[in-house]
């Protein structure tokens, strides 16, 4: 039986926005999304703008999220941010395993699994990004890649913890390239992920976990993506930097 999942419209600012730009964004964005109470809206600013963003959004329902974290609470890890540091400024969400972390900074599935376990142990909700590269899709390996990425993380989790996860399916060939997966291609991957969760755990877990689509989402394509039965939200990079565009994405018509 399928369960109603609250849509999650998420922004990943990556390495963008100074404090002045962050203030300018929220001044323009917040009034545009004031009455959207049938969905969750989440924004992941860079670490330096998290505390200010928290202050600027305190009278709104916008959720704030870190873009990464280390798995240890403290130590000799120059340049890293710990779960305790994130929690201390009131942040309970983190993006983990983004393809830029995997492919530019060399994070492998074991590192990502350690980060996910640590986030959950600190009651921080992870958004786990998974997705295949273009050559893997062309070789027909998409499902195998997703399976390995899912198993390396969910294989370490109990059912109770698995329920707290959010997954973002982000085909690497669609990130920042302007090439969006068609709604059919995205739905196929999302349905595969949900059926994998159902086989690994059971259908109650599979029905609970939200699966977001990410990869060149824009105001013009968001509604057809959101109309797919297994797409529960979006994770948006480039188009989330503009308050006008991201408010149109976050406020899009959702029919299912
Ligand atoms: C992302 O960074 O997660 C992403 C999907 O980027 P873009 O929307 O720019 O493709």
PDB file of C-alpha atoms and ligand atoms in Angstrom:
ATOM      1  CA  UNK A   1       0.000   0.000   0.000  1.00  0.00           C
ATOM      2  CA  UNK A   2       1.430   3.410  -0.875  1.00  0.00           C
ATOM      3  CA  UNK A   3       1.793   6.080   1.756  1.00  0.00           C
ATOM      4  CA  UNK A   4       1.475   9.853   1.385  1.00  0.00           C
ATOM      5  CA  UNK A   5       4.882  11.436   1.773  1.00  0.00           C
ATOM      6  CA  UNK A   6       5.288  15.173   2.396  1.00  0.00           C
ATOM      7  CA  UNK A   7       7.103  16.686  -0.592  1.00  0.00           C
ATOM      8  CA  UNK A   8      10.571  18.044   0.173  1.00  0.00           C
ATOM      9  CA  UNK A   9      11.827  20.900  -2.003  1.00  0.00           C
ATOM     10  CA  UNK A  10      15.540  21.278  -1.285  1.00  0.00           C
ATOM     11  CA  UNK A  11      18.241  23.743  -2.328  1.00  0.00           C
ATOM     12  CA  UNK A  12      21.987  23.071  -2.398  1.00  0.00           C
ATOM     13  CA  UNK A  13      23.874  26.335  -2.704  1.00  0.00           C
ATOM     14  CA  UNK A  14      27.261  24.592  -2.953  1.00  0.00           C
ATOM     15  CA  UNK A  15      30.158  27.107  -2.657  1.00  0.00           C
ATOM     16  CA  UNK A  16      27.972  30.135  -3.336  1.00  0.00           C
ATOM     17  CA  UNK A  17      26.777  33.182  -1.393  1.00  0.00           C
ATOM     18  CA  UNK A  18      28.518  35.538   0.973  1.00  0.00           C
ATOM     19  CA  UNK A  19      26.678  36.726   4.085  1.00  0.00           C
ATOM     20  CA  UNK A  20      25.412  39.824   2.241  1.00  0.00           C
ATOM     21  CA  UNK A  21      24.109  37.641  -0.608  1.00  0.00           C
ATOM     22  CA  UNK A  22      22.505  35.245   1.875  1.00  0.00           C
ATOM     23  CA  UNK A  23      20.618  38.134   3.488  1.00  0.00           C
ATOM     24  CA  UNK A  24      19.523  39.432   0.113  1.00  0.00           C
ATOM     25  CA  UNK A  25      18.286  35.952  -0.877  1.00  0.00           C
ATOM     26  CA  UNK A  26      16.144  35.397   2.225  1.00  0.00           C
ATOM     27  CA  UNK A  27      14.713  38.946   2.137  1.00  0.00           C
ATOM     28  CA  UNK A  28      13.382  38.204  -1.308  1.00  0.00           C
ATOM     29  CA  UNK A  29      12.624  34.457  -0.928  1.00  0.00           C
ATOM     30  CA  UNK A  30      10.779  34.179   2.385  1.00  0.00           C
ATOM     31  CA  UNK A  31       7.738  36.350   1.491  1.00  0.00           C
ATOM     32  CA  UNK A  32       7.303  34.308  -1.709  1.00  0.00           C
ATOM     33  CA  UNK A  33       6.938  30.962   0.118  1.00  0.00           C
ATOM     34  CA  UNK A  34       5.066  32.123   3.223  1.00  0.00           C
ATOM     35  CA  UNK A  35       1.917  30.036   2.817  1.00  0.00           C
ATOM     36  CA  UNK A  36       3.326  26.780   1.466  1.00  0.00           C
ATOM     37  CA  UNK A  37       2.368  24.446   4.284  1.00  0.00           C
ATOM     38  CA  UNK A  38       1.752  21.241   2.296  1.00  0.00           C
ATOM     39  CA  UNK A  39       5.483  20.690   1.702  1.00  0.00           C
ATOM     40  CA  UNK A  40       8.869  21.033   3.364  1.00  0.00           C
ATOM     41  CA  UNK A  41      11.332  23.599   2.044  1.00  0.00           C
ATOM     42  CA  UNK A  42      14.997  23.044   2.866  1.00  0.00           C
ATOM     43  CA  UNK A  43      18.071  25.134   2.077  1.00  0.00           C
ATOM     44  CA  UNK A  44      21.721  24.083   2.389  1.00  0.00           C
ATOM     45  CA  UNK A  45      23.914  27.206   2.473  1.00  0.00           C
ATOM     46  CA  UNK A  46      27.712  26.997   2.853  1.00  0.00           C
ATOM     47  CA  UNK A  47      28.924  26.484   6.440  1.00  0.00           C
ATOM     48  CA  UNK A  48      29.839  30.163   6.847  1.00  0.00           C
ATOM     49  CA  UNK A  49      26.247  31.251   6.133  1.00  0.00           C
ATOM     50  CA  UNK A  50      24.443  28.622   8.250  1.00  0.00           C
ATOM     51  CA  UNK A  51      24.232  30.571  11.513  1.00  0.00           C
ATOM     52  CA  UNK A  52      23.069  33.745   9.773  1.00  0.00           C
ATOM     53  CA  UNK A  53      20.549  31.738   7.720  1.00  0.00           C
ATOM     54  CA  UNK A  54      19.204  30.210  10.934  1.00  0.00           C
ATOM     55  CA  UNK A  55      18.626  33.681  12.349  1.00  0.00           C
ATOM     56  CA  UNK A  56      17.071  35.026   9.163  1.00  0.00           C
ATOM     57  CA  UNK A  57      14.629  32.101   8.855  1.00  0.00           C
ATOM     58  CA  UNK A  58      13.642  31.715  12.523  1.00  0.00           C
ATOM     59  CA  UNK A  59      10.090  32.943  11.995  1.00  0.00           C
ATOM     60  CA  UNK A  60       9.587  30.763   8.895  1.00  0.00           C
ATOM     61  CA  UNK A  61       9.239  27.008   8.428  1.00  0.00           C
ATOM     62  CA  UNK A  62      12.285  26.780   6.153  1.00  0.00           C
ATOM     63  CA  UNK A  63      14.581  23.909   7.205  1.00  0.00           C
ATOM     64  CA  UNK A  64      18.329  24.532   7.121  1.00  0.00           C
ATOM     65  CA  UNK A  65      20.841  21.883   6.199  1.00  0.00           C
ATOM     66  CA  UNK A  66      24.638  21.460   6.125  1.00  0.00           C
ATOM     67  CA  UNK A  67      26.277  20.359   2.863  1.00  0.00           C
ATOM     68  CA  UNK A  68      28.702  17.889   4.429  1.00  0.00           C
ATOM     69  CA  UNK A  69      30.197  16.844   7.770  1.00  0.00           C
ATOM     70  CA  UNK A  70      32.972  14.685   9.241  1.00  0.00           C
ATOM     71  CA  UNK A  71      32.010  11.506  11.093  1.00  0.00           C
ATOM     72  CA  UNK A  72      34.101  12.248  14.213  1.00  0.00           C
ATOM     73  CA  UNK A  73      33.014  14.652  16.952  1.00  0.00           C
ATOM     74  CA  UNK A  74      36.423  16.344  17.152  1.00  0.00           C
ATOM     75  CA  UNK A  75      40.074  15.814  16.341  1.00  0.00           C
ATOM     76  CA  UNK A  76      42.980  16.629  14.077  1.00  0.00           C
ATOM     77  CA  UNK A  77      40.969  16.958  10.858  1.00  0.00           C
ATOM     78  CA  UNK A  78      41.981  20.314   9.385  1.00  0.00           C
ATOM     79  CA  UNK A  79      39.208  22.009   7.440  1.00  0.00           C
ATOM     80  CA  UNK A  80      36.457  19.644   8.607  1.00  0.00           C
ATOM     81  CA  UNK A  81      33.225  20.337  10.517  1.00  0.00           C
ATOM     82  CA  UNK A  82      31.856  17.896  13.104  1.00  0.00           C
ATOM     83  CA  UNK A  83      28.288  16.796  13.879  1.00  0.00           C
ATOM     84  CA  UNK A  84      28.517  18.559  17.258  1.00  0.00           C
ATOM     85  CA  UNK A  85      29.395  21.845  15.567  1.00  0.00           C
ATOM     86  CA  UNK A  86      26.420  21.531  13.233  1.00  0.00           C
ATOM     87  CA  UNK A  87      24.055  20.658  16.083  1.00  0.00           C
ATOM     88  CA  UNK A  88      25.339  23.513  18.223  1.00  0.00           C
ATOM     89  CA  UNK A  89      24.006  26.081  15.753  1.00  0.00           C
ATOM     90  CA  UNK A  90      20.641  24.331  15.572  1.00  0.00           C
ATOM     91  CA  UNK A  91      21.071  22.420  12.301  1.00  0.00           C
ATOM     92  CA  UNK A  92      19.525  18.930  12.134  1.00  0.00           C
ATOM     93  CA  UNK A  93      19.993  18.064   8.459  1.00  0.00           C
ATOM     94  CA  UNK A  94      23.018  17.247   6.298  1.00  0.00           C
ATOM     95  CA  UNK A  95      23.622  16.349   2.642  1.00  0.00           C
ATOM     96  CA  UNK A  96      26.011  13.367   2.396  1.00  0.00           C
ATOM     97  CA  UNK A  97      27.597  11.638  -0.588  1.00  0.00           C
ATOM     98  CA  UNK A  98      26.921  14.422  -3.071  1.00  0.00           C
ATOM     99  CA  UNK A  99      28.511  13.504  -6.412  1.00  0.00           C
ATOM    100  CA  UNK A 100      30.900  16.463  -6.091  1.00  0.00           C
ATOM    101  CA  UNK A 101      32.120  14.999  -2.772  1.00  0.00           C
ATOM    102  CA  UNK A 102      32.418  11.557  -4.376  1.00  0.00           C
ATOM    103  CA  UNK A 103      34.070  12.540  -7.645  1.00  0.00           C
ATOM    104  CA  UNK A 104      36.033  15.737  -6.901  1.00  0.00           C
ATOM    105  CA  UNK A 105      37.030  14.994  -3.299  1.00  0.00           C
ATOM    106  CA  UNK A 106      37.292  11.221  -3.600  1.00  0.00           C
ATOM    107  CA  UNK A 107      34.770  10.169  -0.942  1.00  0.00           C
ATOM    108  CA  UNK A 108      34.010   6.488  -1.303  1.00  0.00           C
ATOM    109  CA  UNK A 109      31.002   4.463  -0.151  1.00  0.00           C
ATOM    110  CA  UNK A 110      32.724   3.484   3.138  1.00  0.00           C
ATOM    111  CA  UNK A 111      33.418   7.118   4.061  1.00  0.00           C
ATOM    112  CA  UNK A 112      29.863   8.079   3.180  1.00  0.00           C
ATOM    113  CA  UNK A 113      28.469   5.188   5.252  1.00  0.00           C
ATOM    114  CA  UNK A 114      30.554   6.346   8.252  1.00  0.00           C
ATOM    115  CA  UNK A 115      29.200   9.881   7.854  1.00  0.00           C
ATOM    116  CA  UNK A 116      25.599   8.662   7.588  1.00  0.00           C
ATOM    117  CA  UNK A 117      25.944   6.513  10.743  1.00  0.00           C
ATOM    118  CA  UNK A 118      27.475   9.415  12.635  1.00  0.00           C
ATOM    119  CA  UNK A 119      24.761  11.845  11.496  1.00  0.00           C
ATOM    120  CA  UNK A 120      22.021   9.451  12.636  1.00  0.00           C
ATOM    121  CA  UNK A 121      23.775   8.840  15.958  1.00  0.00           C
ATOM    122  CA  UNK A 122      23.714  12.610  16.506  1.00  0.00           C
ATOM    123  CA  UNK A 123      20.063  12.916  15.435  1.00  0.00           C
ATOM    124  CA  UNK A 124      20.960  14.748  12.245  1.00  0.00           C
ATOM    125  CA  UNK A 125      18.815  13.744   9.246  1.00  0.00           C
ATOM    126  CA  UNK A 126      20.949  12.712   6.269  1.00  0.00           C
ATOM    127  CA  UNK A 127      20.049  13.325   2.640  1.00  0.00           C
ATOM    128  CA  UNK A 128      22.060  10.587   0.937  1.00  0.00           C
ATOM    129  CA  UNK A 129      22.919  11.380  -2.694  1.00  0.00           C
ATOM    130  CA  UNK A 130      23.387   8.503  -5.107  1.00  0.00           C
ATOM    131  CA  UNK A 131      23.567   8.325  -8.886  1.00  0.00           C
ATOM    132  CA  UNK A 132      25.386   6.914 -11.868  1.00  0.00           C
ATOM    133  CA  UNK A 133      27.897   8.558 -14.213  1.00  0.00           C
ATOM    134  CA  UNK A 134      27.173   8.908 -17.936  1.00  0.00           C
ATOM    135  CA  UNK A 135      29.441   6.033 -18.969  1.00  0.00           C
ATOM    136  CA  UNK A 136      27.799   3.765 -16.379  1.00  0.00           C
ATOM    137  CA  UNK A 137      24.342   4.616 -17.759  1.00  0.00           C
ATOM    138  CA  UNK A 138      25.542   3.999 -21.305  1.00  0.00           C
ATOM    139  CA  UNK A 139      26.946   0.609 -20.301  1.00  0.00           C
ATOM    140  CA  UNK A 140      23.582  -0.339 -18.762  1.00  0.00           C
ATOM    141  CA  UNK A 141      25.076  -0.320 -15.239  1.00  0.00           C
ATOM    142  CA  UNK A 142      22.746   2.237 -13.590  1.00  0.00           C
ATOM    143  CA  UNK A 143      20.946  -0.223 -11.313  1.00  0.00           C
ATOM    144  CA  UNK A 144      24.176  -1.995 -10.326  1.00  0.00           C
ATOM    145  CA  UNK A 145      25.762   1.319  -9.325  1.00  0.00           C
ATOM    146  CA  UNK A 146      22.691   2.359  -7.328  1.00  0.00           C
ATOM    147  CA  UNK A 147      22.576  -1.043  -5.639  1.00  0.00           C
ATOM    148  CA  UNK A 148      26.199  -0.789  -4.446  1.00  0.00           C
ATOM    149  CA  UNK A 149      25.675   2.793  -3.223  1.00  0.00           C
ATOM    150  CA  UNK A 150      22.479   1.811  -1.375  1.00  0.00           C
ATOM    151  CA  UNK A 151      23.839  -1.385   0.132  1.00  0.00           C
ATOM    152  CA  UNK A 152      27.024   0.247   1.441  1.00  0.00           C
ATOM    153  CA  UNK A 153      24.960   2.674   3.522  1.00  0.00           C
ATOM    154  CA  UNK A 154      21.673   0.893   4.285  1.00  0.00           C
ATOM    155  CA  UNK A 155      23.526  -2.361   4.945  1.00  0.00           C
ATOM    156  CA  UNK A 156      24.872  -0.735   8.124  1.00  0.00           C
ATOM    157  CA  UNK A 157      21.492   0.583   9.347  1.00  0.00           C
ATOM    158  CA  UNK A 158      18.670  -0.851  11.442  1.00  0.00           C
ATOM    159  CA  UNK A 159      15.079  -0.472  10.201  1.00  0.00           C
ATOM    160  CA  UNK A 160      14.498   2.237  12.817  1.00  0.00           C
ATOM    161  CA  UNK A 161      17.396   4.319  11.478  1.00  0.00           C
ATOM    162  CA  UNK A 162      16.634   3.585   7.832  1.00  0.00           C
ATOM    163  CA  UNK A 163      13.234   5.284   8.274  1.00  0.00           C
ATOM    164  CA  UNK A 164      14.982   8.564   9.082  1.00  0.00           C
ATOM    165  CA  UNK A 165      16.830   8.654   5.766  1.00  0.00           C
ATOM    166  CA  UNK A 166      16.101  10.765   2.712  1.00  0.00           C
ATOM    167  CA  UNK A 167      17.630   9.712  -0.610  1.00  0.00           C
ATOM    168  CA  UNK A 168      18.434  12.036  -3.509  1.00  0.00           C
ATOM    169  CA  UNK A 169      18.767  10.302  -6.868  1.00  0.00           C
ATOM    170  CA  UNK A 170      21.125  12.546  -8.802  1.00  0.00           C
ATOM    171  CA  UNK A 171      22.409  11.139 -12.091  1.00  0.00           C
ATOM    172  CA  UNK A 172      25.902  12.639 -12.363  1.00  0.00           C
ATOM    173  CA  UNK A 173      25.386  13.434 -16.064  1.00  0.00           C
ATOM    174  CA  UNK A 174      22.459  15.709 -15.170  1.00  0.00           C
ATOM    175  CA  UNK A 175      24.121  17.755 -12.411  1.00  0.00           C
ATOM    176  CA  UNK A 176      24.982  21.289 -13.454  1.00  0.00           C
ATOM    177  CA  UNK A 177      24.872  20.281 -17.126  1.00  0.00           C
ATOM    178  CA  UNK A 178      21.445  21.574 -18.095  1.00  0.00           C
ATOM    179  CA  UNK A 179      20.530  17.968 -19.091  1.00  0.00           C
ATOM    180  CA  UNK A 180      17.606  16.838 -16.941  1.00  0.00           C
ATOM    181  CA  UNK A 181      16.609  13.184 -16.786  1.00  0.00           C
ATOM    182  CA  UNK A 182      13.212  12.855 -18.442  1.00  0.00           C
ATOM    183  CA  UNK A 183      10.407  12.248 -15.948  1.00  0.00           C
ATOM    184  CA  UNK A 184      10.261   8.629 -17.196  1.00  0.00           C
ATOM    185  CA  UNK A 185      13.979   7.992 -16.714  1.00  0.00           C
ATOM    186  CA  UNK A 186      13.884   9.567 -13.253  1.00  0.00           C
ATOM    187  CA  UNK A 187      10.738   7.634 -12.259  1.00  0.00           C
ATOM    188  CA  UNK A 188      12.340   4.367 -13.381  1.00  0.00           C
ATOM    189  CA  UNK A 189      15.371   4.964 -11.144  1.00  0.00           C
ATOM    190  CA  UNK A 190      13.192   6.081  -8.213  1.00  0.00           C
ATOM    191  CA  UNK A 191      10.982   2.999  -8.557  1.00  0.00           C
ATOM    192  CA  UNK A 192      14.111   0.832  -8.581  1.00  0.00           C
ATOM    193  CA  UNK A 193      15.389   2.511  -5.394  1.00  0.00           C
ATOM    194  CA  UNK A 194      12.034   2.047  -3.668  1.00  0.00           C
ATOM    195  CA  UNK A 195      11.837  -1.596  -4.656  1.00  0.00           C
ATOM    196  CA  UNK A 196      15.422  -2.115  -3.443  1.00  0.00           C
ATOM    197  CA  UNK A 197      14.419  -0.665  -0.038  1.00  0.00           C
ATOM    198  CA  UNK A 198      11.377  -2.891   0.019  1.00  0.00           C
ATOM    199  CA  UNK A 199      13.462  -6.016  -0.657  1.00  0.00           C
ATOM    200  CA  UNK A 200      16.238  -5.072   1.767  1.00  0.00           C
ATOM    201  CA  UNK A 201      13.899  -4.026   4.604  1.00  0.00           C
ATOM    202  CA  UNK A 202      10.181  -4.154   3.910  1.00  0.00           C
ATOM    203  CA  UNK A 203       7.539  -2.143   2.131  1.00  0.00           C
ATOM    204  CA  UNK A 204       6.726  -0.002   5.189  1.00  0.00           C
ATOM    205  CA  UNK A 205      10.292   1.393   5.120  1.00  0.00           C
ATOM    206  CA  UNK A 206      10.212   1.751   1.338  1.00  0.00           C
ATOM    207  CA  UNK A 207       6.964   3.723   1.573  1.00  0.00           C
ATOM    208  CA  UNK A 208       8.305   6.019   4.267  1.00  0.00           C
ATOM    209  CA  UNK A 209      11.650   7.098   2.812  1.00  0.00           C
ATOM    210  CA  UNK A 210      11.461  10.209   0.639  1.00  0.00           C
ATOM    211  CA  UNK A 211      13.344   9.995  -2.649  1.00  0.00           C
ATOM    212  CA  UNK A 212      14.253  13.340  -4.223  1.00  0.00           C
ATOM    213  CA  UNK A 213      15.343  13.907  -7.813  1.00  0.00           C
ATOM    214  CA  UNK A 214      18.326  16.180  -8.516  1.00  0.00           C
ATOM    215  CA  UNK A 215      19.931  17.241 -11.785  1.00  0.00           C
ATOM    216  CA  UNK A 216      19.208  20.516 -13.602  1.00  0.00           C
ATOM    217  CA  UNK A 217      15.770  21.003 -12.033  1.00  0.00           C
ATOM    218  CA  UNK A 218      14.232  24.289 -13.173  1.00  0.00           C
ATOM    219  CA  UNK A 219      10.853  26.036 -12.825  1.00  0.00           C
ATOM    220  CA  UNK A 220      10.008  24.719 -16.329  1.00  0.00           C
ATOM    221  CA  UNK A 221      10.550  21.006 -15.606  1.00  0.00           C
ATOM    222  CA  UNK A 222       9.764  20.633 -11.902  1.00  0.00           C
ATOM    223  CA  UNK A 223       6.031  19.928 -12.272  1.00  0.00           C
ATOM    224  CA  UNK A 224       6.455  17.029 -14.694  1.00  0.00           C
ATOM    225  CA  UNK A 225       9.078  15.502 -12.398  1.00  0.00           C
ATOM    226  CA  UNK A 226       6.917  15.987  -9.282  1.00  0.00           C
ATOM    227  CA  UNK A 227       3.977  14.323 -11.067  1.00  0.00           C
ATOM    228  CA  UNK A 228       5.821  10.972 -10.979  1.00  0.00           C
ATOM    229  CA  UNK A 229       4.588   8.626  -8.260  1.00  0.00           C
ATOM    230  CA  UNK A 230       8.013   7.877  -6.763  1.00  0.00           C
ATOM    231  CA  UNK A 231       9.463  11.401  -6.924  1.00  0.00           C
ATOM    232  CA  UNK A 232       8.875  12.961  -3.511  1.00  0.00           C
ATOM    233  CA  UNK A 233      10.780  16.181  -4.001  1.00  0.00           C
ATOM    234  CA  UNK A 234      13.770  17.766  -5.669  1.00  0.00           C
ATOM    235  CA  UNK A 235      17.327  18.752  -4.780  1.00  0.00           C
ATOM    236  CA  UNK A 236      18.271  21.848  -6.737  1.00  0.00           C
ATOM    237  CA  UNK A 237      21.714  23.353  -7.296  1.00  0.00           C
ATOM    238  CA  UNK A 238      22.072  26.148  -9.871  1.00  0.00           C
ATOM    239  CA  UNK A 239      18.432  27.268  -9.978  1.00  0.00           C
ATOM    240  CA  UNK A 240      18.261  27.495  -6.178  1.00  0.00           C
ATOM    241  CA  UNK A 241      20.598  30.485  -6.077  1.00  0.00           C
ATOM    242  CA  UNK A 242      17.954  32.796  -7.494  1.00  0.00           C
ATOM    243  CA  UNK A 243      15.095  33.518  -5.041  1.00  0.00           C
ATOM    244  CA  UNK A 244      12.600  34.019  -7.864  1.00  0.00           C
ATOM    245  CA  UNK A 245      13.476  30.708  -9.590  1.00  0.00           C
ATOM    246  CA  UNK A 246      13.699  28.683  -6.376  1.00  0.00           C
ATOM    247  CA  UNK A 247      10.408  30.082  -5.080  1.00  0.00           C
ATOM    248  CA  UNK A 248       8.744  28.960  -8.331  1.00  0.00           C
ATOM    249  CA  UNK A 249      10.301  25.503  -7.936  1.00  0.00           C
ATOM    250  CA  UNK A 250       9.455  25.213  -4.238  1.00  0.00           C
ATOM    251  CA  UNK A 251       5.915  26.461  -4.837  1.00  0.00           C
ATOM    252  CA  UNK A 252       5.205  24.379  -7.956  1.00  0.00           C
ATOM    253  CA  UNK A 253       1.890  22.635  -8.480  1.00  0.00           C
ATOM    254  CA  UNK A 254       2.021  19.118  -7.036  1.00  0.00           C
ATOM    255  CA  UNK A 255      -0.728  16.818  -8.175  1.00  0.00           C
ATOM    256  CA  UNK A 256      -0.020  13.379  -6.730  1.00  0.00           C
TER     257      UNK A 256
HETATM  258  C1  LIG B   1      23.010  19.422  -7.080  1.00  0.00           C
HETATM  259  O1  LIG B   1      24.019  20.043  -6.851  1.00  0.00           O
HETATM  260  O2  LIG B   1      22.608  18.620  -6.224  1.00  0.00           O
HETATM  261  C2  LIG B   1      22.307  19.640  -8.345  1.00  0.00           C
HETATM  262  C3  LIG B   1      21.317  18.858  -8.645  1.00  0.00           C
HETATM  263  O3  LIG B   1      22.751  20.690  -9.142  1.00  0.00           O
HETATM  264  P1  LIG B   1      21.988  21.307 -10.418  1.00  0.00           P
HETATM  265  O4  LIG B   1      20.560  21.552 -10.034  1.00  0.00           O
HETATM  266  O5  LIG B   1      22.728  22.587 -10.710  1.00  0.00           O
HETATM  267  O6  LIG B   1      22.099  20.319 -11.537  1.00  0.00           O
END
